Coordinates of C-alpha atoms and ligand atoms in Angstrom, one line a residue:
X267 CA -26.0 5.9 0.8
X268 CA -23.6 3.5 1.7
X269 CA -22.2 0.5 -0.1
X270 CA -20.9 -2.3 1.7
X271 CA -19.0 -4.6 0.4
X272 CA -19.1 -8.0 2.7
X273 CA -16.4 -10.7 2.3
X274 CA -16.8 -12.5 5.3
X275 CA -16.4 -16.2 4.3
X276 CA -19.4 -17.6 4.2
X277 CA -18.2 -20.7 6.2
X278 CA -15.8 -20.3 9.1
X279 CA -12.4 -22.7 8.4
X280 CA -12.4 -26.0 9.2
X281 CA -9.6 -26.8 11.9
X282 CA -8.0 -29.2 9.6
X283 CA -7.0 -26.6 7.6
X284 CA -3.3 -25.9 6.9
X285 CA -2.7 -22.6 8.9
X286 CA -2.0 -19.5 5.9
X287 CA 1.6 -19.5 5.3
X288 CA 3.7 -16.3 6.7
X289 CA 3.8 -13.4 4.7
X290 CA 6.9 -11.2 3.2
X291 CA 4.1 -8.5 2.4
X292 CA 5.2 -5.8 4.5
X293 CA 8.7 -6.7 5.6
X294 CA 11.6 -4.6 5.7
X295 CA 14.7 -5.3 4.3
X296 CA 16.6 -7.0 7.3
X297 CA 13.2 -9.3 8.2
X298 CA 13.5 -9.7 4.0
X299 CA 16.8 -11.3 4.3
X300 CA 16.3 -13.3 7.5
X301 CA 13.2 -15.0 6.1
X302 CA 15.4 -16.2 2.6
X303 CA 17.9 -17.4 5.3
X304 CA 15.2 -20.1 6.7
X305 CA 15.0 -20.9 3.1
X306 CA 18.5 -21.8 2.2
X307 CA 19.4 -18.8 0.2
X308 CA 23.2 -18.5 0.6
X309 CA 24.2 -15.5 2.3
X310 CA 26.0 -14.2 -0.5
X311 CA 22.6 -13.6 -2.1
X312 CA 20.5 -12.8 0.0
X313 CA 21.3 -8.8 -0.9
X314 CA 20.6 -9.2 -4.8
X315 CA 17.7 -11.7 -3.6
X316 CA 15.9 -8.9 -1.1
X317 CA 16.0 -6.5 -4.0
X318 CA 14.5 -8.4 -6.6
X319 CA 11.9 -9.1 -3.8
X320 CA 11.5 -5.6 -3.2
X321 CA 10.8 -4.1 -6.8
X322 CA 8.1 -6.8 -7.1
X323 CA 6.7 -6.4 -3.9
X324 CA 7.0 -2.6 -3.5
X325 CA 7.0 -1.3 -6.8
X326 CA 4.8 -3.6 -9.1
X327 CA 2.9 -4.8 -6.0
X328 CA 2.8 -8.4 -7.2
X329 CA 0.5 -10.4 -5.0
X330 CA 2.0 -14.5 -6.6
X331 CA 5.6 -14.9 -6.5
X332 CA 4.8 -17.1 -9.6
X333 CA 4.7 -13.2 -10.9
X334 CA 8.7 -12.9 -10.4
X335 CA 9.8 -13.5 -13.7
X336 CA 13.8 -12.7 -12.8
X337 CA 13.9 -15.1 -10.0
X338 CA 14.8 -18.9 -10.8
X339 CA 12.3 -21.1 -10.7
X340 CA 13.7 -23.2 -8.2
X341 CA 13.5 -19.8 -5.7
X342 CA 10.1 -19.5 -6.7
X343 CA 9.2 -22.6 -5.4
X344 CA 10.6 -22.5 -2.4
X345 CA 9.1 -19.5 -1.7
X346 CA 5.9 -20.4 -2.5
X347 CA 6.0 -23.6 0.2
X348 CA 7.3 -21.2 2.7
X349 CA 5.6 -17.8 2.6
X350 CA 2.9 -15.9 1.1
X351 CA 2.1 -12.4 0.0
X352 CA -1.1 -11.8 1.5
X353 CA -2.4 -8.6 2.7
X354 CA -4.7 -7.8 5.7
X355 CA -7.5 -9.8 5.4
X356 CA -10.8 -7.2 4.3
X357 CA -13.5 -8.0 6.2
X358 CA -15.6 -5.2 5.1
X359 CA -15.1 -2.4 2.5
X360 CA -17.4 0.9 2.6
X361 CA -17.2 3.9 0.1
X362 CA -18.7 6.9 1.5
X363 CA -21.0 9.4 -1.0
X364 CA -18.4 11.5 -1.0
X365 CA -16.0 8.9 -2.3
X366 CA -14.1 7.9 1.1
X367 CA -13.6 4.3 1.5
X368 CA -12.9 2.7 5.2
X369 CA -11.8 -0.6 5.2
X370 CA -11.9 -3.0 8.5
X371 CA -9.1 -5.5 8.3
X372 CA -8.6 -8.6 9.7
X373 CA -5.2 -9.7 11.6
X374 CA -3.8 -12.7 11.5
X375 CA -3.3 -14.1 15.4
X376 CA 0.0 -14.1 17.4
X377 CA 0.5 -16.9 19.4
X378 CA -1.5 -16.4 22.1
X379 CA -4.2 -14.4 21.0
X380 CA -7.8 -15.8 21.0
X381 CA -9.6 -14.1 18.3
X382 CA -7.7 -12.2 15.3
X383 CA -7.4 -8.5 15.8
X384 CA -9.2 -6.2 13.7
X385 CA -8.4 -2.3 12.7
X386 CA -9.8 0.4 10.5
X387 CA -7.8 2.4 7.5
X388 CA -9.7 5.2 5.5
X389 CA -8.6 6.7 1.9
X390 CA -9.8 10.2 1.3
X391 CA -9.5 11.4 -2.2
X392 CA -9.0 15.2 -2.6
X393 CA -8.6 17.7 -5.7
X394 CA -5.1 17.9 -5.0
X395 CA -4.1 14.8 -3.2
X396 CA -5.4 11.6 -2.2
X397 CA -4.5 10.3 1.9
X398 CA -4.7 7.5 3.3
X399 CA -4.9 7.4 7.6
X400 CA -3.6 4.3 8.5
X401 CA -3.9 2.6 12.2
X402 CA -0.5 2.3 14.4
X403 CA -2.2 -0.2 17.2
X404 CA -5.3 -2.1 17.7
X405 CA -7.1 0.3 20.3
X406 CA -5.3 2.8 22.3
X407 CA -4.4 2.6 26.0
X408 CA -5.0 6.2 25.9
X409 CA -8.5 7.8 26.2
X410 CA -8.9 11.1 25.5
X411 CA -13.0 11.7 26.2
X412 CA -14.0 12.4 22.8
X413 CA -12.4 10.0 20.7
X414 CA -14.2 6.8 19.8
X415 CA -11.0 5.0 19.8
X416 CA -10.5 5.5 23.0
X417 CA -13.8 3.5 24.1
X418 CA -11.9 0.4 23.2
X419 CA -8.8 -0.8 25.1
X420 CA -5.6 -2.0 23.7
X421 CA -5.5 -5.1 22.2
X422 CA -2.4 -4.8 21.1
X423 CA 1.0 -2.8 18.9
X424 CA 0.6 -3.4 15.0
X425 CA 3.8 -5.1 13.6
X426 CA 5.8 -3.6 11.2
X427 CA 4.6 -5.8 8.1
X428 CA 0.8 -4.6 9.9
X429 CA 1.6 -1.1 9.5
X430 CA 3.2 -1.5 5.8
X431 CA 0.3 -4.2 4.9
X432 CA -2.6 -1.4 5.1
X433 CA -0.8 0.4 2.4
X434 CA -0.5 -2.4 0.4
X435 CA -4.1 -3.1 1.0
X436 CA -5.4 -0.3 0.2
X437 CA -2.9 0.2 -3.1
X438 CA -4.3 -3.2 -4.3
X439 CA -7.7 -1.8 -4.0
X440 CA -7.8 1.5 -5.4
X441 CA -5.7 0.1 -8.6
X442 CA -2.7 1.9 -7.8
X443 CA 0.2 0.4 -9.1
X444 CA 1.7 0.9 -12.5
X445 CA -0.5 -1.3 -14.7
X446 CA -3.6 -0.5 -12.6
X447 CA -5.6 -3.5 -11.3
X448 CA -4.1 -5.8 -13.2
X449 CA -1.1 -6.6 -10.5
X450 CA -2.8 -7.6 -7.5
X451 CA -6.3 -9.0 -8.5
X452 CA -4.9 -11.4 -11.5
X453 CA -2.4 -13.2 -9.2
X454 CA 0.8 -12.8 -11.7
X455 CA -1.3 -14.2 -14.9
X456 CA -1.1 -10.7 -16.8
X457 CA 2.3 -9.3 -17.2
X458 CA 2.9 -6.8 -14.2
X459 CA 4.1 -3.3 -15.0
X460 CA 7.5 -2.8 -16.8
X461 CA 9.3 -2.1 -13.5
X462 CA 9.1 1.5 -13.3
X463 CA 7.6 3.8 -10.4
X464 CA 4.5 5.2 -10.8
X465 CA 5.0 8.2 -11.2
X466 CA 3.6 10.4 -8.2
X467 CA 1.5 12.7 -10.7
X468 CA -0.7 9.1 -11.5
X469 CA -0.7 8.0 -7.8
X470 CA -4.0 8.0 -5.6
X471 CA -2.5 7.8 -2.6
X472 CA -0.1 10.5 -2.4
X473 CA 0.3 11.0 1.5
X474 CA 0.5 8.8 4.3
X475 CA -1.6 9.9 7.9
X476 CA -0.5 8.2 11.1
X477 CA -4.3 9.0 12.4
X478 CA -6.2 6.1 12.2
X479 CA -6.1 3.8 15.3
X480 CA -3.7 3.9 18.2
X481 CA -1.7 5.9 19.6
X482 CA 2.0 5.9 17.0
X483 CA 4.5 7.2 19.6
X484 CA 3.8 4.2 21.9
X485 CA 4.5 1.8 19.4
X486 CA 7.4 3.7 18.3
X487 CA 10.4 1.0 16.7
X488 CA 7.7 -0.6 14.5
X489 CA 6.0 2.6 13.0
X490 CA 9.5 3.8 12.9
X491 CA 10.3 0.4 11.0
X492 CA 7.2 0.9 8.6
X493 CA 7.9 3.9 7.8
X494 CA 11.3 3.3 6.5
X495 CA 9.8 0.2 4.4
X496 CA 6.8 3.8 3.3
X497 CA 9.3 5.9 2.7
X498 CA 11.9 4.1 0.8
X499 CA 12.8 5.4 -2.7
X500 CA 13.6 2.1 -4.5
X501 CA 9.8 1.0 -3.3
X502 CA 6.8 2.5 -2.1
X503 CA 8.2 5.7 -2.1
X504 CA 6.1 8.1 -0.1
X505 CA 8.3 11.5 0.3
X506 CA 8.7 11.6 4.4
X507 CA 7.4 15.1 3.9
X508 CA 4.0 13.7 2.8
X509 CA 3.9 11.7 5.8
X510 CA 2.4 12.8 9.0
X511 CA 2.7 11.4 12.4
X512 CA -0.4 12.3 15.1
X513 CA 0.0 11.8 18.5
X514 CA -1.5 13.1 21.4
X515 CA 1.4 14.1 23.3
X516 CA 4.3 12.0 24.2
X517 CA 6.8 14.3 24.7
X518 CA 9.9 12.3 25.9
X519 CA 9.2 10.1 22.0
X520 CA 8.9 13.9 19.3
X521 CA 12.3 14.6 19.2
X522 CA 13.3 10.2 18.9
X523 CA 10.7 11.0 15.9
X524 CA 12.4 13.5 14.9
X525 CA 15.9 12.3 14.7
X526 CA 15.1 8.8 13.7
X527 CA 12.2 9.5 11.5
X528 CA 11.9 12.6 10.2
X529 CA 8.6 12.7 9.2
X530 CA 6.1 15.8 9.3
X531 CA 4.6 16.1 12.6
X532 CA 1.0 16.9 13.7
X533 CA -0.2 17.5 17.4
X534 CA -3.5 16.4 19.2
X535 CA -3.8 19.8 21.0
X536 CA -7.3 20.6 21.6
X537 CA -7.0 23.2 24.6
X538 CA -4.9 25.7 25.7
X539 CA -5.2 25.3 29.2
X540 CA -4.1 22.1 31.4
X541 CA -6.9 22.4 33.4
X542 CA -8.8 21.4 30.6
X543 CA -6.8 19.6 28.1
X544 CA -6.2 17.2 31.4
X545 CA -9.9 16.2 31.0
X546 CA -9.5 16.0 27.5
X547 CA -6.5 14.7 26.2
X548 CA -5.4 13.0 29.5
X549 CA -2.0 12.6 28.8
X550 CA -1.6 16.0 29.4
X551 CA -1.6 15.2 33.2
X552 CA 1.9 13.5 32.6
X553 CA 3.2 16.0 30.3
X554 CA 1.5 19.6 30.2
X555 CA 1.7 21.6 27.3
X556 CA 4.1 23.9 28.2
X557 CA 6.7 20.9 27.8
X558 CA 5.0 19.7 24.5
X559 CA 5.1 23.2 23.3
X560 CA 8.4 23.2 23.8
X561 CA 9.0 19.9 22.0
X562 CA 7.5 20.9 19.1
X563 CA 9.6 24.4 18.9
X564 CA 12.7 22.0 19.2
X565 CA 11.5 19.5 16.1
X566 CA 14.1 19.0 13.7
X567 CA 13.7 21.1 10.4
X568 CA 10.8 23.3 11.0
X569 CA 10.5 26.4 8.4
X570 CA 7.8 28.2 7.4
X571 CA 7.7 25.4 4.1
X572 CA 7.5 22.7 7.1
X573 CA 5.4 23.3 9.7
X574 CA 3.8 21.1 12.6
X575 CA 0.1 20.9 12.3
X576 CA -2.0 21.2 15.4
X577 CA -5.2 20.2 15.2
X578 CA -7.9 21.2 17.3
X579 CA -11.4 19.8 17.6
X580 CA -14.4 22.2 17.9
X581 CA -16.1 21.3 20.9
X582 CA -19.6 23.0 21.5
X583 CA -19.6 25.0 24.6
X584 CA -16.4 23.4 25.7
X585 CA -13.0 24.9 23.4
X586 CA -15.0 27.0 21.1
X587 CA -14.9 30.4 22.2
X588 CA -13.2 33.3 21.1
X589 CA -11.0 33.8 24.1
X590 CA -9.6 30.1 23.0
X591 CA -8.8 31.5 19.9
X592 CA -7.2 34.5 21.1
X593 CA -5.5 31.8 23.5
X594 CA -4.4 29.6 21.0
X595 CA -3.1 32.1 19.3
X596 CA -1.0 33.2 21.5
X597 CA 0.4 30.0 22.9
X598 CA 1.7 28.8 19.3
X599 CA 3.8 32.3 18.9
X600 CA 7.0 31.2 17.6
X601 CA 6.3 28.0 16.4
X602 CA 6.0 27.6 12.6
X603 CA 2.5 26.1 12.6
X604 CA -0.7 25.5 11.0
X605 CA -3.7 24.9 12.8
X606 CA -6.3 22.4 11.5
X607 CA -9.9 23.0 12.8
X608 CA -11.8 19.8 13.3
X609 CA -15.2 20.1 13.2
X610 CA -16.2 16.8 16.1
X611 CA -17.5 13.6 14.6
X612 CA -20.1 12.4 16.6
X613 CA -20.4 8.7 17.6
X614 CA -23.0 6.5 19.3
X615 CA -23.0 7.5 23.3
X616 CA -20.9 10.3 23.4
X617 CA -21.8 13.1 25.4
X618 CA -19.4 16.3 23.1
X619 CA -21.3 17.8 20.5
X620 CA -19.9 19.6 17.5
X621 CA -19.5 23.5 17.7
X622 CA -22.4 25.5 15.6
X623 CA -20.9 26.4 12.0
X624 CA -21.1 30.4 13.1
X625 CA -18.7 29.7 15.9
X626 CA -16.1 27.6 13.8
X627 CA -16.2 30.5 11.5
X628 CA -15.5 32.9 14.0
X629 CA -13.1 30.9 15.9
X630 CA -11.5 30.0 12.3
X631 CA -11.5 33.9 11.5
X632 CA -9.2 34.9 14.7
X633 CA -7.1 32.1 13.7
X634 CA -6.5 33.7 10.6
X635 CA -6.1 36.9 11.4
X636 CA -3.1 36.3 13.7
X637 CA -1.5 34.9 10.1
X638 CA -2.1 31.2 10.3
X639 CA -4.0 29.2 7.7
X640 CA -5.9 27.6 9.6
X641 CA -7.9 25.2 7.2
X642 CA -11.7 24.0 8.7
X643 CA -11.2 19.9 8.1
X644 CA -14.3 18.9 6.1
X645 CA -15.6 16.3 7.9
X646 CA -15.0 13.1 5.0
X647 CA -16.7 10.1 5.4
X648 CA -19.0 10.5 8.4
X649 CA -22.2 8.3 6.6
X650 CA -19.8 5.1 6.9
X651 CA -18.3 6.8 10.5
X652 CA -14.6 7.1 8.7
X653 CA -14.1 10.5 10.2
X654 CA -11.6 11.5 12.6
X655 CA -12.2 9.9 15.8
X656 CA -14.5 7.6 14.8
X657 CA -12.6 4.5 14.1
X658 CA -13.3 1.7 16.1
X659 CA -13.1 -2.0 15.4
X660 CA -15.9 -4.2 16.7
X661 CA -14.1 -6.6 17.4
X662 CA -13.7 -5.2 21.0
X663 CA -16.7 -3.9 22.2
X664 CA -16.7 -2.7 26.0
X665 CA -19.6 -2.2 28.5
X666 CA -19.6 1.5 29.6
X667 CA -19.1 0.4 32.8
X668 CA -15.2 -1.0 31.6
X669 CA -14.2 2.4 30.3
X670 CA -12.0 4.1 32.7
Ligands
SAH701 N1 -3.6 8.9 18.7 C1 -3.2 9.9 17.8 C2 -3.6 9.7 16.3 C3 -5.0 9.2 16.1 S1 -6.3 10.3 16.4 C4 -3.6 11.2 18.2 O1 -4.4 11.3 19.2 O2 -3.1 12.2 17.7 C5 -6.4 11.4 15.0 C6 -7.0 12.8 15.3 O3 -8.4 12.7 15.4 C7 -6.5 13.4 16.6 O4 -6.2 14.7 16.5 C8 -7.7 13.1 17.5 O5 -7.7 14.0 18.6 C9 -8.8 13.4 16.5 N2 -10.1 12.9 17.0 C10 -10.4 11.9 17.9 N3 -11.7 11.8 18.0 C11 -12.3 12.7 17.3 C12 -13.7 13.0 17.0 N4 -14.7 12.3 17.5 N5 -13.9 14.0 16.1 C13 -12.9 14.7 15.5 N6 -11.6 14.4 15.7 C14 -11.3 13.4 16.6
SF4_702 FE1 -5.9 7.3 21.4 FE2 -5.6 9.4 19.7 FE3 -8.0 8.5 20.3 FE4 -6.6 9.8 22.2 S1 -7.3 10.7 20.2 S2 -7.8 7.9 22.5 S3 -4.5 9.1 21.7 S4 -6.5 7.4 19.2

């Protein structure tokens, strides 16, 4: 059973309407200050100005600025002409039976687009931890031939604010600031919480998955940007260890990531042989896996406490056997690693199917032997098609004669 939750407007906006104001939802420091430049905050305080923005913002997740109790009135009012604090626009929520929730968000449009981009951000709650997998670009130029994504071509990069916004989003929805729902949905009437991080024992989203939509390596300086705003300790705080980048292979850009971000790494790897990771993942054409192997062996800060995850999808008849176990085996020697077994998500018109449960066990089972936990992914989400693989805004739909 599925649950959809449908806030399209009912009527679309007149044109006459005053366009939505800019948001600061989002920004990093440096945009921070620049927009309370255009304001006519002096430059002397912009600094304390960008921090009191920042607590509220990234802490208390204050959605009015009316909210901002320690920032003069006057401020307040300038703000409020000039900006706003708005989120992604939800077009649709969904809450899978097993308690996943995919949310497709509306964009507002740059300049010259026509129609507002739309992407797709899942939160999995688990025993132990709860993840959200956020999107990096609307569509993907890549298209590896399983991947749902990869049907739809590349509208365009996510801004930094974009990236930053889905977290917000998605904090705002599940009720996870200090103070609980209070913050976001009551628009600064109820007193926001006293200031204080929550503390990551009370948080529902604990970790941070660059494995929604897009490919993250190929919009590299504003992930990198988003991250920072993710990651930073007087905010949202996410650890960088409990954030994981995805890509499919773009060697030249892992060890950029790994010297300007830092974060935990994971690895679209799929086969062990280029012959048929080129049909696959067909970036491998351009870089083979021999030269992303030996990125990944060269990733700053590897140990056996932080290792790069490769995940492979079980393809029936395709990657499944036991000789590609044996194989992948053998190719990761050396590399502190842990190996993530996907079972594959089907989608409408695909061609893959998923590998019989007998063989992921068996493959899973060689995996293990040769010492690496190699965790089965539970498939989360599929009823609502929030699983690996299967995101895909509608916004873009194309003929199957336009996929290349
Ligand atoms: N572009 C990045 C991140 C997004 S994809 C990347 O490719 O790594 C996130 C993960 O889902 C990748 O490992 C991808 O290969 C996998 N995936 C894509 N389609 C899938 C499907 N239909 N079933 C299962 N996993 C899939
Ligand atoms: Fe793009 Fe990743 Fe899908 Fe490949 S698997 S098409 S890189 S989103």
């Amino acid at each position: 059973m599925t649950l959809v939750l449908d806030t399209t407007p009912s009527s679309p906006a007149l044109p006459t309407v005053a366009p939505a104001l800019p948001t600061l939802a989002g920004l990093d420091r440096a945009a921070l200050a620049a927009a309370l430049e255009t304001i006519g905050v002096a430059p002397k305080q912009t600094r304390m100005r960008v921090n009191q923005l920042w607590s509220w913002m990234y802490v208390r997740g204050v959605t009015s600025f009316g909210a901002m109790s320690d920032v003069s009135k006057e401020l307040r009012a300038k703000l409020e002409g000039s900006f706003s604090l708005d989120r992604p626009e939800i077009v649709s929520e969904q809450v899978s039976v097993d308690g996943t929730r995919k949310w497709l968000l509306r964009l507002p449009r740059l300049g010259h687009e026509a129609r507002a981009p739309e992407v797709e951000a899942v939160y999995i709650p688990e025993a132990e931890r709860g993840t959200l997998c956020i999107s990096s670009q609307v569509g993907c130029t890549l298209n590896c031939s399983f991947c749902h994504t990869g049907t739809q071509r590349l509208v365009r990069n996510l801004e930094p604010h974009e990236i930053v916004g889905q977290i917000l989003l998605a904090r705002d929805r599940l009720g996870d600031w200090p103070g609980g729902f209070s913050q976001s949905h009551a628009a600064g009437t109820i007193p926001p919480g006293d200031g204080r991080l929550l503390p990551s024992s009370e948080r529902k989203i604990t970790n941070i998955v660059l494995m929604g939509m897009g490919e993250p390596l190929y919009n590299f300086d504003n992930v990198r940007r988003a991250m920072e705003v993710a990651s930073d300790g007087e905010g949202l705080s996410v650890s960088r260890r409990r954030i994981t980048l995805s890509t499919s292979g773009v060697v030249p850009e892992i060890p950029r990531w790994g010297a300007e971000a830092g974060t935990m790494l994971a690895i679209s790897l799929h086969a062990t042989n280029d012959a048929l990771r080129d049909k696959l993942v067909p970036i491998n054409k351009k870089y083979p896996i021999a030269e992303l192997l030996a990125a990944c062996r060269d990733y700053p800060g590897l140990s056996n406490a932080r290792r790069i995850t490769f995940e492979y999808v079980m393809l029936k008849g395709v990657n499944d056997s036991a000789a590609d176990a044996r194989a992948l085996v053998r190719r990761l020697a050396g590399i502190p690693a842990k190996i993530n077994l996907i079972p594959f998500n089907p989608w409408p018109g695909t061609d893959y199917e998923c590998s019989e449960w007998g063989q992921i066990e068996r493959f899973a089972e060689i995996v293990n032997n040769a010492g690496y936990a190699s965790p089965v992914r539970t498939p989360r989400g599929r009823d609502i098609l929030a699983a690996c693989g299967q995101l895909r805004s509608e916004s873009v739909k194309l003929r199957a004669s336009e996929r290349t």
